[in-house]
């Protein structure tokens, strides 16, 4: 690690230790974290990590960003997913495909944390098969009228601006994956309706909502790039987004390992600390090894991305391995804690619940395997 990377990792670690970890249990119980946390992340530069300095970002490389994100997730996975979506998806899509006016208008407040971003691709009937989405954009004078519904949107009401994928083809001339546009939509737009907030198993403090577009007018100035390429832009964004989720999963697993190491040292049975039993030592060793391997794969993919390589395969591998690793590690952590691992009084119960969704969102494990296999034959 360079001096700069160490500094940023330590800044994220201190913030997570001081401002996130002590509240994670309460935020999970209340299914909410305060908006001030987003403001503080913004003040530290954590919401513009990958954006160039000319747009008020920190202009950091992917490796450094992912190190910081892992630390934030070690403190609280719900805050980390809000940060991951914002940094990896809407901001990167606008940076890659936006006009100069769009970058000036949206990226600067997003980098400073004054606007929290989200990404609205999924629908109730189009999750893994995202290209089957049905929300429709109809061309009118000066812009587009959007109608339809989106499901599972992180930051969908809590956030300020969403990049929303909607069909721009017509019912008479469907063009599949090449008939979708990406629109920049502030959440205070007339016709943007926030629906049910999901009552989730884990990452409960992160907001996940359904949203509806009801005759919502979006001016041409808020269409991103080519109106038929929004789905492709979204998949390109997800190549980076999945690396964020991999780092986040690594942070959850690291936290579970740390709690397990401490507990195995303190807990005594048969007259000795349980860490003295080989059965426990093997578990701890396997947990640490899975985490280190996942982290290495994340960093390998990050370096490839920074070198300008296409990272669909590596990114899916990192997301798959780190999320399944997080599930493995948190399951073992509950086992190390015995009965105490099964109750809310101890943190590993929450970490176990928080880990599960990393195997589902931004493409379930089965989809990551599909992408990897396709890429192997390319
Ligand atoms: N980058 C650029 N282009 C890509 C691409 C990529 N990574 N992957 C595919 N494409 C292109 C293809 O080349 C193809 O174009 P051509 O026809 O010109 O070759 C076009 O996109 C369509 O690709 P496919 O035929 O492969 O599309 P598909 O319909 O078979 O689906 C899929 C592919 C990989 C399954 C995709 O639908 C997918 O990733 N599904 C999962 C959805 C997902 O991850 N959702 C995440 C929502 S966000 C979220 O979840 C956030 C959160 O929780 C916190
Ligand atoms: P389905 O697609 O119905 O899948 C059900 C099962 O079938 C899965 O196990 C899946 O892997 C399997 N399956 C489906 N197709 C195949 C196949 N071809 N081969 C093998 N198995 C297959 N979406 C957004 O757009 N923005 C967000 O911000 C966002 N945030 C989210 C936050 C949370 C907490 C959650 C739970 C979801 C979020 N999502 C978001 C949606 C998420 O990306 C989808 O849930 C995910 O892509 C899976 O879609 P689905 O739930 O419809 O499951």
Tab-separated table of C-alpha atoms and ligand atoms in Angstrom:
chain	number	residue	atom	x	y	z
A	1	UNK	CA	0.000	0.000	0.000
A	2	UNK	CA	1.176	3.525	-0.739
A	3	UNK	CA	1.314	6.205	1.947
A	4	UNK	CA	-1.855	7.776	0.505
A	5	UNK	CA	-3.717	4.460	0.520
A	6	UNK	CA	-2.747	3.829	4.135
A	7	UNK	CA	-3.960	7.292	5.122
A	8	UNK	CA	-7.315	6.850	3.400
A	9	UNK	CA	-7.803	3.349	4.754
A	10	UNK	CA	-7.042	4.608	8.275
A	11	UNK	CA	-9.421	7.547	7.847
A	12	UNK	CA	-12.182	5.128	6.830
A	13	UNK	CA	-11.270	2.749	9.660
A	14	UNK	CA	-11.370	5.532	12.276
A	15	UNK	CA	-14.708	6.791	10.950
A	16	UNK	CA	-16.153	3.269	11.003
A	17	UNK	CA	-14.849	2.577	14.527
A	18	UNK	CA	-15.962	5.919	15.916
A	19	UNK	CA	-19.177	6.734	14.083
A	20	UNK	CA	-20.610	3.507	12.665
A	21	UNK	CA	-19.779	0.409	14.699
A	22	UNK	CA	-21.130	1.759	18.011
A	23	UNK	CA	-24.532	2.424	16.377
A	24	UNK	CA	-24.847	-0.545	14.018
A	25	UNK	CA	-26.954	-2.626	16.370
A	26	UNK	CA	-29.394	0.235	17.060
A	27	UNK	CA	-29.680	1.185	13.364
A	28	UNK	CA	-30.372	-2.449	12.493
A	29	UNK	CA	-33.120	-2.595	15.142
A	30	UNK	CA	-34.663	0.673	13.962
A	31	UNK	CA	-34.131	-0.106	10.269
A	32	UNK	CA	-32.727	3.363	9.678
A	33	UNK	CA	-29.474	5.307	9.882
A	34	UNK	CA	-29.371	9.100	10.219
A	35	UNK	CA	-28.934	11.304	7.172
A	36	UNK	CA	-26.023	13.097	8.925
A	37	UNK	CA	-23.907	10.012	8.237
A	38	UNK	CA	-24.186	10.700	4.505
A	39	UNK	CA	-23.206	14.314	5.098
A	40	UNK	CA	-20.158	13.186	7.091
A	41	UNK	CA	-19.167	10.689	4.404
A	42	UNK	CA	-19.401	13.551	1.925
A	43	UNK	CA	-17.251	15.841	4.080
A	44	UNK	CA	-14.562	13.138	4.232
A	45	UNK	CA	-14.671	12.811	0.434
A	46	UNK	CA	-16.022	9.254	0.563
A	47	UNK	CA	-18.872	10.026	-1.846
A	48	UNK	CA	-16.588	11.249	-4.604
A	49	UNK	CA	-13.717	8.839	-4.288
A	50	UNK	CA	-13.650	7.803	-7.960
A	51	UNK	CA	-14.601	11.199	-9.386
A	52	UNK	CA	-11.912	13.485	-10.786
A	53	UNK	CA	-10.910	16.553	-8.775
A	54	UNK	CA	-12.395	18.829	-11.462
A	55	UNK	CA	-15.824	17.537	-10.330
A	56	UNK	CA	-14.953	17.957	-6.639
A	57	UNK	CA	-14.012	14.304	-6.231
A	58	UNK	CA	-10.845	12.816	-4.752
A	59	UNK	CA	-9.761	11.254	-8.067
A	60	UNK	CA	-8.603	8.041	-6.400
A	61	UNK	CA	-7.955	4.686	-8.010
A	62	UNK	CA	-10.320	1.731	-7.637
A	63	UNK	CA	-7.991	-0.144	-5.252
A	64	UNK	CA	-7.977	2.695	-2.731
A	65	UNK	CA	-11.729	3.210	-2.999
A	66	UNK	CA	-12.375	-0.479	-2.333
A	67	UNK	CA	-10.034	-0.521	0.667
A	68	UNK	CA	-12.006	2.362	2.175
A	69	UNK	CA	-15.342	0.734	1.349
A	70	UNK	CA	-14.266	-2.488	3.078
A	71	UNK	CA	-13.487	-0.479	6.215
A	72	UNK	CA	-16.874	1.265	6.132
A	73	UNK	CA	-18.583	-2.136	5.761
A	74	UNK	CA	-16.578	-3.418	8.714
A	75	UNK	CA	-18.369	-0.691	10.687
A	76	UNK	CA	-21.843	-0.955	9.150
A	77	UNK	CA	-22.897	-2.780	6.002
A	78	UNK	CA	-26.023	-0.646	5.502
A	79	UNK	CA	-24.017	2.569	5.299
A	80	UNK	CA	-21.532	0.779	3.047
A	81	UNK	CA	-24.176	-0.283	0.523
A	82	UNK	CA	-25.480	3.292	0.267
A	83	UNK	CA	-21.891	4.417	-0.334
A	84	UNK	CA	-21.154	1.610	-2.785
A	85	UNK	CA	-24.212	2.217	-4.962
A	86	UNK	CA	-23.572	5.983	-5.036
A	87	UNK	CA	-19.851	5.723	-5.887
A	88	UNK	CA	-20.019	2.793	-8.282
A	89	UNK	CA	-23.200	3.220	-10.274
A	90	UNK	CA	-24.940	6.599	-10.843
A	91	UNK	CA	-21.792	8.717	-10.520
A	92	UNK	CA	-19.731	6.402	-12.733
A	93	UNK	CA	-22.486	6.204	-15.345
A	94	UNK	CA	-22.734	10.000	-15.503
A	95	UNK	CA	-18.935	10.318	-15.624
A	96	UNK	CA	-18.673	7.767	-18.440
A	97	UNK	CA	-21.646	8.806	-20.575
A	98	UNK	CA	-22.797	12.251	-19.466
A	99	UNK	CA	-22.353	15.503	-21.377
A	100	UNK	CA	-20.115	18.183	-19.888
A	101	UNK	CA	-23.232	20.050	-18.684
A	102	UNK	CA	-24.563	16.915	-16.999
A	103	UNK	CA	-21.236	16.286	-15.251
A	104	UNK	CA	-21.109	19.870	-13.963
A	105	UNK	CA	-24.750	19.802	-12.885
A	106	UNK	CA	-24.845	16.420	-11.124
A	107	UNK	CA	-21.373	15.153	-10.284
A	108	UNK	CA	-20.207	18.099	-8.202
A	109	UNK	CA	-23.018	17.961	-5.607
A	110	UNK	CA	-22.864	14.163	-5.674
A	111	UNK	CA	-19.113	14.181	-5.003
A	112	UNK	CA	-19.576	16.573	-2.085
A	113	UNK	CA	-22.310	14.398	-0.573
A	114	UNK	CA	-25.006	17.045	-1.037
A	115	UNK	CA	-26.852	14.634	-3.313
A	116	UNK	CA	-26.993	10.913	-2.652
A	117	UNK	CA	-27.388	8.782	-5.754
A	118	UNK	CA	-29.125	5.529	-6.626
A	119	UNK	CA	-29.592	3.156	-9.537
A	120	UNK	CA	-33.012	1.939	-10.630
A	121	UNK	CA	-32.812	-1.070	-12.924
A	122	UNK	CA	-34.754	-3.918	-11.245
A	123	UNK	CA	-38.504	-4.364	-11.473
A	124	UNK	CA	-40.840	-6.829	-9.760
A	125	UNK	CA	-40.829	-9.056	-12.863
A	126	UNK	CA	-37.333	-8.220	-14.132
A	127	UNK	CA	-34.573	-8.981	-11.602
A	128	UNK	CA	-31.934	-11.340	-12.984
A	129	UNK	CA	-33.454	-10.897	-16.441
A	130	UNK	CA	-32.995	-7.156	-16.212
A	131	UNK	CA	-33.308	-6.532	-19.971
A	132	UNK	CA	-36.960	-7.627	-19.668
A	133	UNK	CA	-37.763	-4.404	-17.790
A	134	UNK	CA	-41.052	-2.762	-18.726
A	135	UNK	CA	-40.982	0.843	-17.401
A	136	UNK	CA	-41.620	2.964	-20.472
A	137	UNK	CA	-40.250	6.304	-21.623
A	138	UNK	CA	-42.326	8.076	-24.299
A	139	UNK	CA	-40.738	10.834	-26.371
A	140	UNK	CA	-42.459	14.201	-26.219
A	141	UNK	CA	-41.457	17.730	-27.088
A	142	UNK	CA	-38.368	18.672	-25.045
A	143	UNK	CA	-38.105	15.433	-23.138
A	144	UNK	CA	-39.633	12.129	-22.152
A	145	UNK	CA	-42.652	10.989	-20.139
A	146	UNK	CA	-41.823	8.035	-17.879
A	147	UNK	CA	-44.345	5.503	-16.589
A	148	UNK	CA	-43.760	2.265	-14.699
A	149	UNK	CA	-42.490	0.813	-11.469
A	150	UNK	CA	-39.092	-0.174	-10.095
A	151	UNK	CA	-38.449	-2.602	-7.235
A	152	UNK	CA	-35.775	-2.915	-4.547
A	153	UNK	CA	-34.218	0.502	-5.034
A	154	UNK	CA	-31.430	1.287	-2.562
A	155	UNK	CA	-31.542	4.992	-1.544
A	156	UNK	CA	-34.772	5.256	-3.598
A	157	UNK	CA	-36.472	7.761	-1.290
A	158	UNK	CA	-33.688	8.582	1.162
A	159	UNK	CA	-31.494	9.573	-1.795
A	160	UNK	CA	-31.690	12.618	-4.069
A	161	UNK	CA	-30.988	11.485	-7.609
A	162	UNK	CA	-31.508	8.174	-9.371
A	163	UNK	CA	-30.247	6.901	-12.693
A	164	UNK	CA	-33.324	5.065	-13.991
A	165	UNK	CA	-33.396	2.584	-16.843
A	166	UNK	CA	-36.611	2.679	-18.934
A	167	UNK	CA	-37.633	1.389	-22.346
A	168	UNK	CA	-37.246	3.913	-25.128
A	169	UNK	CA	-38.337	1.520	-27.867
A	170	UNK	CA	-42.012	1.274	-28.706
A	171	UNK	CA	-44.417	-1.622	-28.074
A	172	UNK	CA	-44.635	-2.073	-31.862
A	173	UNK	CA	-40.855	-2.276	-32.261
A	174	UNK	CA	-39.242	-3.937	-29.264
A	175	UNK	CA	-35.439	-3.932	-29.371
A	176	UNK	CA	-34.598	-5.927	-26.214
A	177	UNK	CA	-31.371	-4.927	-24.483
A	178	UNK	CA	-30.838	-2.201	-27.122
A	179	UNK	CA	-34.174	-0.479	-26.519
A	180	UNK	CA	-33.504	1.010	-23.089
A	181	UNK	CA	-32.400	4.503	-22.044
A	182	UNK	CA	-30.838	5.772	-18.800
A	183	UNK	CA	-32.368	8.905	-17.263
A	184	UNK	CA	-31.071	11.122	-14.463
A	185	UNK	CA	-34.048	11.675	-12.162
A	186	UNK	CA	-34.053	13.764	-8.975
A	187	UNK	CA	-36.316	12.126	-6.388
A	188	UNK	CA	-38.297	15.367	-5.991
A	189	UNK	CA	-39.501	15.233	-9.613
A	190	UNK	CA	-43.279	15.467	-9.968
A	191	UNK	CA	-44.603	11.957	-10.680
A	192	UNK	CA	-41.771	10.207	-8.796
A	193	UNK	CA	-43.595	8.216	-6.125
A	194	UNK	CA	-41.840	6.331	-3.335
A	195	UNK	CA	-43.599	3.101	-2.416
A	196	UNK	CA	-43.249	0.407	0.181
A	197	UNK	CA	-40.056	0.204	2.210
A	198	UNK	CA	-38.927	-3.418	2.409
A	199	UNK	CA	-38.713	-4.991	5.871
A	200	UNK	CA	-35.479	-6.902	5.304
A	201	UNK	CA	-33.605	-9.778	6.928
A	202	UNK	CA	-30.285	-7.913	6.951
A	203	UNK	CA	-28.717	-4.577	6.034
A	204	UNK	CA	-31.910	-3.333	7.592
A	205	UNK	CA	-30.779	0.258	8.030
A	206	UNK	CA	-30.219	0.633	4.300
A	207	UNK	CA	-33.344	1.890	2.593
A	208	UNK	CA	-34.777	-0.439	-0.081
A	209	UNK	CA	-38.004	0.805	-1.678
A	210	UNK	CA	-40.279	0.348	-4.619
A	211	UNK	CA	-40.724	3.457	-6.756
A	212	UNK	CA	-43.271	4.419	-9.382
A	213	UNK	CA	-43.068	6.856	-12.274
A	214	UNK	CA	-46.481	8.375	-12.942
A	215	UNK	CA	-46.580	10.495	-16.110
A	216	UNK	CA	-43.206	11.851	-14.951
A	217	UNK	CA	-41.655	14.420	-17.307
A	218	UNK	CA	-37.861	14.229	-17.668
A	219	UNK	CA	-36.230	16.857	-19.914
A	220	UNK	CA	-33.869	15.847	-22.726
A	221	UNK	CA	-31.033	17.351	-20.669
A	222	UNK	CA	-31.450	14.457	-18.218
A	223	UNK	CA	-31.144	11.637	-20.747
A	224	UNK	CA	-27.751	9.982	-20.466
A	225	UNK	CA	-25.970	9.457	-23.768
A	226	UNK	CA	-27.650	7.377	-26.460
A	227	UNK	CA	-31.350	6.642	-25.741
A	228	UNK	CA	-30.972	3.001	-26.815
A	229	UNK	CA	-27.833	2.226	-24.814
A	230	UNK	CA	-28.982	2.622	-21.199
A	231	UNK	CA	-28.934	-1.109	-20.459
A	232	UNK	CA	-25.392	-1.457	-21.785
A	233	UNK	CA	-24.320	1.550	-19.651
A	234	UNK	CA	-25.958	-0.148	-16.660
A	235	UNK	CA	-24.093	-3.425	-17.240
A	236	UNK	CA	-20.830	-1.517	-17.644
A	237	UNK	CA	-21.595	0.230	-14.354
A	238	UNK	CA	-22.310	-3.108	-12.696
A	239	UNK	CA	-18.815	-4.326	-13.648
A	240	UNK	CA	-17.584	-1.733	-11.159
A	241	UNK	CA	-20.554	-2.026	-8.801
A	242	UNK	CA	-19.957	-5.720	-8.222
A	243	UNK	CA	-16.432	-4.941	-7.063
A	244	UNK	CA	-17.949	-2.587	-4.492
A	245	UNK	CA	-20.213	-5.368	-3.226
A	246	UNK	CA	-17.228	-7.739	-3.085
A	247	UNK	CA	-15.319	-5.249	-0.908
A	248	UNK	CA	-18.410	-4.731	1.230
A	249	UNK	CA	-18.804	-8.504	1.745
A	250	UNK	CA	-15.123	-8.679	2.721
A	251	UNK	CA	-15.699	-5.986	5.349
A	252	UNK	CA	-18.618	-7.908	6.883
A	253	UNK	CA	-16.513	-11.090	6.966
A	254	UNK	CA	-13.528	-9.283	8.489
A	255	UNK	CA	-15.714	-7.925	11.257
A	256	UNK	CA	-17.094	-11.428	11.965
A	257	UNK	CA	-13.555	-12.832	12.124
A	258	UNK	CA	-12.421	-10.146	14.569
A	259	UNK	CA	-15.382	-10.791	16.871
A	260	UNK	CA	-14.705	-14.545	16.654
A	261	UNK	CA	-11.015	-14.216	17.497
A	262	UNK	CA	-11.829	-12.152	20.559
A	263	UNK	CA	-14.622	-14.429	21.713
A	264	UNK	CA	-12.612	-17.624	21.243
A	265	UNK	CA	-9.919	-16.089	23.412
A	266	UNK	CA	-12.329	-15.071	26.189
A	267	UNK	CA	-14.818	-17.930	26.258
A	268	UNK	CA	-13.775	-20.819	28.479
A	269	UNK	CA	-15.049	-24.394	28.415
A	270	UNK	CA	-13.453	-27.559	29.794
A	271	UNK	CA	-11.211	-25.289	31.878
A	272	UNK	CA	-9.571	-23.481	28.968
A	273	UNK	CA	-10.190	-20.815	26.317
A	274	UNK	CA	-12.034	-22.400	23.389
A	275	UNK	CA	-9.287	-21.098	21.054
A	276	UNK	CA	-7.092	-23.872	22.484
A	277	UNK	CA	-9.259	-26.512	20.796
A	278	UNK	CA	-8.047	-27.581	17.381
A	279	UNK	CA	-11.677	-27.657	16.180
A	280	UNK	CA	-11.903	-23.912	16.833
A	281	UNK	CA	-8.425	-23.139	15.480
A	282	UNK	CA	-9.221	-24.810	12.160
A	283	UNK	CA	-12.401	-22.751	11.849
A	284	UNK	CA	-10.582	-19.478	12.536
A	285	UNK	CA	-7.809	-20.399	10.112
A	286	UNK	CA	-10.289	-21.247	7.340
A	287	UNK	CA	-12.233	-18.029	7.946
A	288	UNK	CA	-9.093	-15.878	7.740
A	289	UNK	CA	-7.903	-17.679	4.611
A	290	UNK	CA	-11.221	-17.190	2.800
A	291	UNK	CA	-11.167	-13.480	3.639
A	292	UNK	CA	-7.590	-12.974	2.483
A	293	UNK	CA	-8.262	-14.806	-0.788
A	294	UNK	CA	-11.404	-12.742	-1.422
A	295	UNK	CA	-9.578	-9.502	-0.689
A	296	UNK	CA	-6.771	-10.466	-3.061
A	297	UNK	CA	-9.249	-11.177	-5.854
A	298	UNK	CA	-10.948	-7.818	-5.253
A	299	UNK	CA	-7.598	-6.043	-5.494
A	300	UNK	CA	-6.577	-8.044	-8.582
A	301	UNK	CA	-9.805	-6.959	-10.309
A	302	UNK	CA	-9.361	-3.357	-9.141
A	303	UNK	CA	-5.874	-3.190	-10.587
A	304	UNK	CA	-7.102	-4.597	-13.897
A	305	UNK	CA	-9.883	-2.002	-13.954
A	306	UNK	CA	-7.456	0.813	-13.262
A	307	UNK	CA	-5.257	-0.492	-16.059
A	308	UNK	CA	-8.220	0.017	-18.410
A	309	UNK	CA	-9.026	-3.658	-18.900
A	310	UNK	CA	-12.605	-4.926	-19.243
A	311	UNK	CA	-13.298	-6.564	-15.909
A	312	UNK	CA	-16.661	-8.345	-16.305
A	313	UNK	CA	-15.117	-11.751	-15.573
A	314	UNK	CA	-12.851	-10.685	-12.703
A	315	UNK	CA	-15.531	-8.499	-11.192
A	316	UNK	CA	-18.079	-11.334	-11.205
A	317	UNK	CA	-15.447	-13.691	-9.777
A	318	UNK	CA	-14.637	-11.255	-6.974
A	319	UNK	CA	-18.312	-10.649	-6.169
A	320	UNK	CA	-19.111	-14.371	-6.233
A	321	UNK	CA	-16.130	-15.450	-4.140
A	322	UNK	CA	-16.279	-12.636	-1.588
A	323	UNK	CA	-20.052	-12.839	-1.036
A	324	UNK	CA	-20.071	-16.616	-0.662
A	325	UNK	CA	-16.989	-16.191	1.534
A	326	UNK	CA	-18.848	-13.696	3.722
A	327	UNK	CA	-21.700	-16.164	4.128
A	328	UNK	CA	-19.239	-18.932	5.009
A	329	UNK	CA	-17.320	-16.779	7.489
A	330	UNK	CA	-20.395	-15.378	9.250
A	331	UNK	CA	-21.905	-18.886	9.532
A	332	UNK	CA	-18.694	-20.093	11.168
A	333	UNK	CA	-18.691	-17.016	13.422
A	334	UNK	CA	-22.151	-17.918	14.748
A	335	UNK	CA	-20.782	-21.411	15.423
A	336	UNK	CA	-17.759	-20.055	17.317
A	337	UNK	CA	-20.142	-18.085	19.552
A	338	UNK	CA	-22.338	-21.134	20.176
A	339	UNK	CA	-25.753	-20.212	21.617
A	340	UNK	CA	-24.588	-16.634	22.093
A	341	UNK	CA	-24.087	-16.396	18.341
A	342	UNK	CA	-27.776	-17.020	17.830
A	343	UNK	CA	-29.041	-14.047	19.822
A	344	UNK	CA	-29.150	-10.369	18.962
A	345	UNK	CA	-27.136	-9.398	22.010
A	346	UNK	CA	-23.960	-10.412	20.136
A	347	UNK	CA	-22.994	-8.858	16.793
A	348	UNK	CA	-22.363	-11.990	14.747
A	349	UNK	CA	-26.097	-12.669	14.454
A	350	UNK	CA	-26.492	-9.350	12.597
A	351	UNK	CA	-23.381	-9.923	10.487
A	352	UNK	CA	-24.772	-13.303	9.387
A	353	UNK	CA	-28.000	-11.591	8.269
A	354	UNK	CA	-26.096	-8.724	6.640
A	355	UNK	CA	-23.927	-11.115	4.624
A	356	UNK	CA	-26.763	-13.014	2.946
A	357	UNK	CA	-27.921	-10.312	0.563
A	358	UNK	CA	-24.425	-9.899	-0.909
A	359	UNK	CA	-25.129	-13.230	-2.647
A	360	UNK	CA	-28.313	-11.769	-4.153
A	361	UNK	CA	-28.109	-8.096	-5.112
A	362	UNK	CA	-26.099	-6.684	-8.035
A	363	UNK	CA	-26.665	-10.074	-9.649
A	364	UNK	CA	-27.254	-13.278	-7.670
A	365	UNK	CA	-24.440	-15.848	-7.440
A	366	UNK	CA	-26.038	-17.878	-10.232
A	367	UNK	CA	-25.845	-14.817	-12.512
A	368	UNK	CA	-22.190	-14.208	-11.582
A	369	UNK	CA	-21.451	-17.831	-12.540
A	370	UNK	CA	-23.333	-17.312	-15.801
A	371	UNK	CA	-21.290	-14.201	-16.604
A	372	UNK	CA	-17.997	-15.944	-15.720
A	373	UNK	CA	-18.831	-18.967	-17.866
A	374	UNK	CA	-19.847	-16.759	-20.823
A	375	UNK	CA	-16.622	-14.778	-20.522
A	376	UNK	CA	-14.546	-17.984	-20.419
A	377	UNK	CA	-15.873	-18.865	-23.883
A	378	UNK	CA	-15.451	-15.381	-25.328
B	1	LIG	N1	-20.527	-4.391	-20.355
B	1	LIG	C1	-20.954	-3.918	-21.554
B	1	LIG	N2	-21.843	-4.570	-22.335
B	1	LIG	C2	-22.309	-5.747	-21.885
B	1	LIG	C3	-21.914	-6.294	-20.647
B	1	LIG	C4	-20.973	-5.570	-19.875
B	1	LIG	N3	-20.553	-6.032	-18.698
B	1	LIG	N4	-22.533	-7.470	-20.480
B	1	LIG	C5	-23.309	-7.662	-21.569
B	1	LIG	N5	-23.160	-6.614	-22.408
B	1	LIG	C6	-23.837	-6.421	-23.688
B	1	LIG	C7	-23.758	-7.669	-24.544
B	1	LIG	O1	-22.566	-7.708	-25.298
B	1	LIG	C8	-24.997	-7.540	-25.397
B	1	LIG	O2	-24.763	-6.677	-26.484
B	1	LIG	P1	-24.598	-7.288	-28.000
B	1	LIG	O3	-25.929	-7.904	-28.305
B	1	LIG	O4	-24.254	-6.091	-28.819
B	1	LIG	O5	-23.493	-8.301	-27.885
B	1	LIG	C9	-26.002	-6.839	-24.488
B	1	LIG	O6	-25.228	-6.241	-23.444
B	1	LIG	C10	-26.967	-7.803	-23.847
B	1	LIG	O7	-26.200	-8.751	-23.168
B	1	LIG	P2	-26.703	-10.225	-22.907
B	1	LIG	O8	-27.244	-10.810	-24.176
B	1	LIG	O9	-25.625	-10.959	-22.208
B	1	LIG	O10	-27.936	-9.918	-21.942
B	1	LIG	P3	-28.883	-10.864	-21.149
B	1	LIG	O11	-30.249	-10.320	-21.276
B	1	LIG	O12	-28.637	-12.299	-21.508
B	1	LIG	O13	-28.466	-10.618	-19.596
B	1	LIG	C11	-27.147	-10.638	-17.616
B	1	LIG	C12	-27.193	-10.555	-19.143
B	1	LIG	C13	-25.678	-10.788	-17.290
B	1	LIG	C14	-27.878	-11.834	-17.055
B	1	LIG	C15	-27.728	-9.346	-17.023
B	1	LIG	O14	-29.094	-9.227	-17.278
B	1	LIG	C16	-27.484	-9.224	-15.543
B	1	LIG	O15	-26.384	-8.871	-15.141
B	1	LIG	N6	-28.511	-9.512	-14.690
B	1	LIG	C17	-28.422	-9.235	-13.262
B	1	LIG	C18	-29.020	-7.886	-12.970
B	1	LIG	C19	-28.317	-7.165	-11.884
B	1	LIG	O16	-27.150	-7.385	-11.587
B	1	LIG	N7	-29.014	-6.232	-11.277
B	1	LIG	C20	-28.412	-5.406	-10.293
B	1	LIG	C21	-29.356	-4.300	-9.908
B	1	LIG	S1	-28.514	-3.057	-8.952
B	1	LIG	C22	-28.402	-3.646	-7.419
B	1	LIG	O17	-28.730	-4.759	-7.149
B	1	LIG	C23	-27.827	-2.668	-6.408
B	1	LIG	C24	-27.820	-3.197	-5.050
B	1	LIG	O18	-28.424	-4.164	-4.733
B	1	LIG	C25	-27.111	-2.567	-3.998
B	2	LIG	P1	-34.874	-13.591	-9.575
B	2	LIG	O1	-34.256	-13.041	-10.795
B	2	LIG	O2	-36.322	-13.920	-9.608
B	2	LIG	O3	-34.074	-14.903	-9.145
B	2	LIG	C1	-34.598	-15.908	-8.289
B	2	LIG	C2	-33.577	-17.066	-8.268
B	2	LIG	O4	-33.479	-17.606	-9.596
B	2	LIG	C3	-32.169	-16.597	-7.876
B	2	LIG	O5	-31.536	-17.573	-7.094
B	2	LIG	C4	-31.486	-16.463	-9.206
B	2	LIG	O6	-30.102	-16.592	-9.139
B	2	LIG	C5	-32.121	-17.619	-9.982
B	2	LIG	N1	-31.995	-17.413	-11.422
B	2	LIG	C6	-32.610	-16.448	-12.182
B	2	LIG	N2	-32.197	-16.542	-13.445
B	2	LIG	C7	-31.327	-17.571	-13.506
B	2	LIG	C8	-30.532	-18.150	-14.534
B	2	LIG	N3	-30.551	-17.689	-15.781
B	2	LIG	N4	-29.739	-19.204	-14.213
B	2	LIG	C9	-29.710	-19.691	-12.944
B	2	LIG	N5	-30.417	-19.179	-11.928
B	2	LIG	C10	-31.202	-18.124	-12.206
B	2	LIG	N6	-31.928	-3.380	-7.902
B	2	LIG	C11	-31.714	-2.157	-8.458
B	2	LIG	O7	-31.932	-1.964	-9.642
B	2	LIG	N7	-31.240	-1.144	-7.719
B	2	LIG	C12	-30.953	-1.278	-6.401
B	2	LIG	O8	-30.503	-0.314	-5.766
B	2	LIG	C13	-31.173	-2.544	-5.786
B	2	LIG	N8	-30.959	-2.706	-4.455
B	2	LIG	C14	-31.307	-3.888	-3.873
B	2	LIG	C15	-31.194	-4.017	-2.485
B	2	LIG	C16	-31.611	-5.177	-1.863
B	2	LIG	C17	-31.527	-5.293	-0.371
B	2	LIG	C18	-32.112	-6.265	-2.639
B	2	LIG	C19	-32.583	-7.532	-1.989
B	2	LIG	C20	-32.184	-6.142	-4.005
B	2	LIG	C21	-31.792	-4.964	-4.638
B	2	LIG	N9	-31.903	-4.806	-6.016
B	2	LIG	C22	-31.679	-3.585	-6.596
B	2	LIG	C23	-32.438	-5.895	-6.827
B	2	LIG	C24	-31.454	-7.042	-7.042
B	2	LIG	O9	-30.479	-6.685	-7.959
B	2	LIG	C25	-32.279	-8.272	-7.478
B	2	LIG	O10	-32.973	-8.721	-6.343
B	2	LIG	C26	-31.398	-9.368	-8.036
B	2	LIG	O11	-30.828	-8.978	-9.268
B	2	LIG	C27	-32.185	-10.678	-8.216
B	2	LIG	O12	-33.410	-10.475	-8.876
B	2	LIG	P2	-34.768	-11.090	-8.271
B	2	LIG	O13	-34.808	-10.702	-6.841
B	2	LIG	O14	-35.882	-10.687	-9.143
B	2	LIG	O15	-34.565	-12.651	-8.320
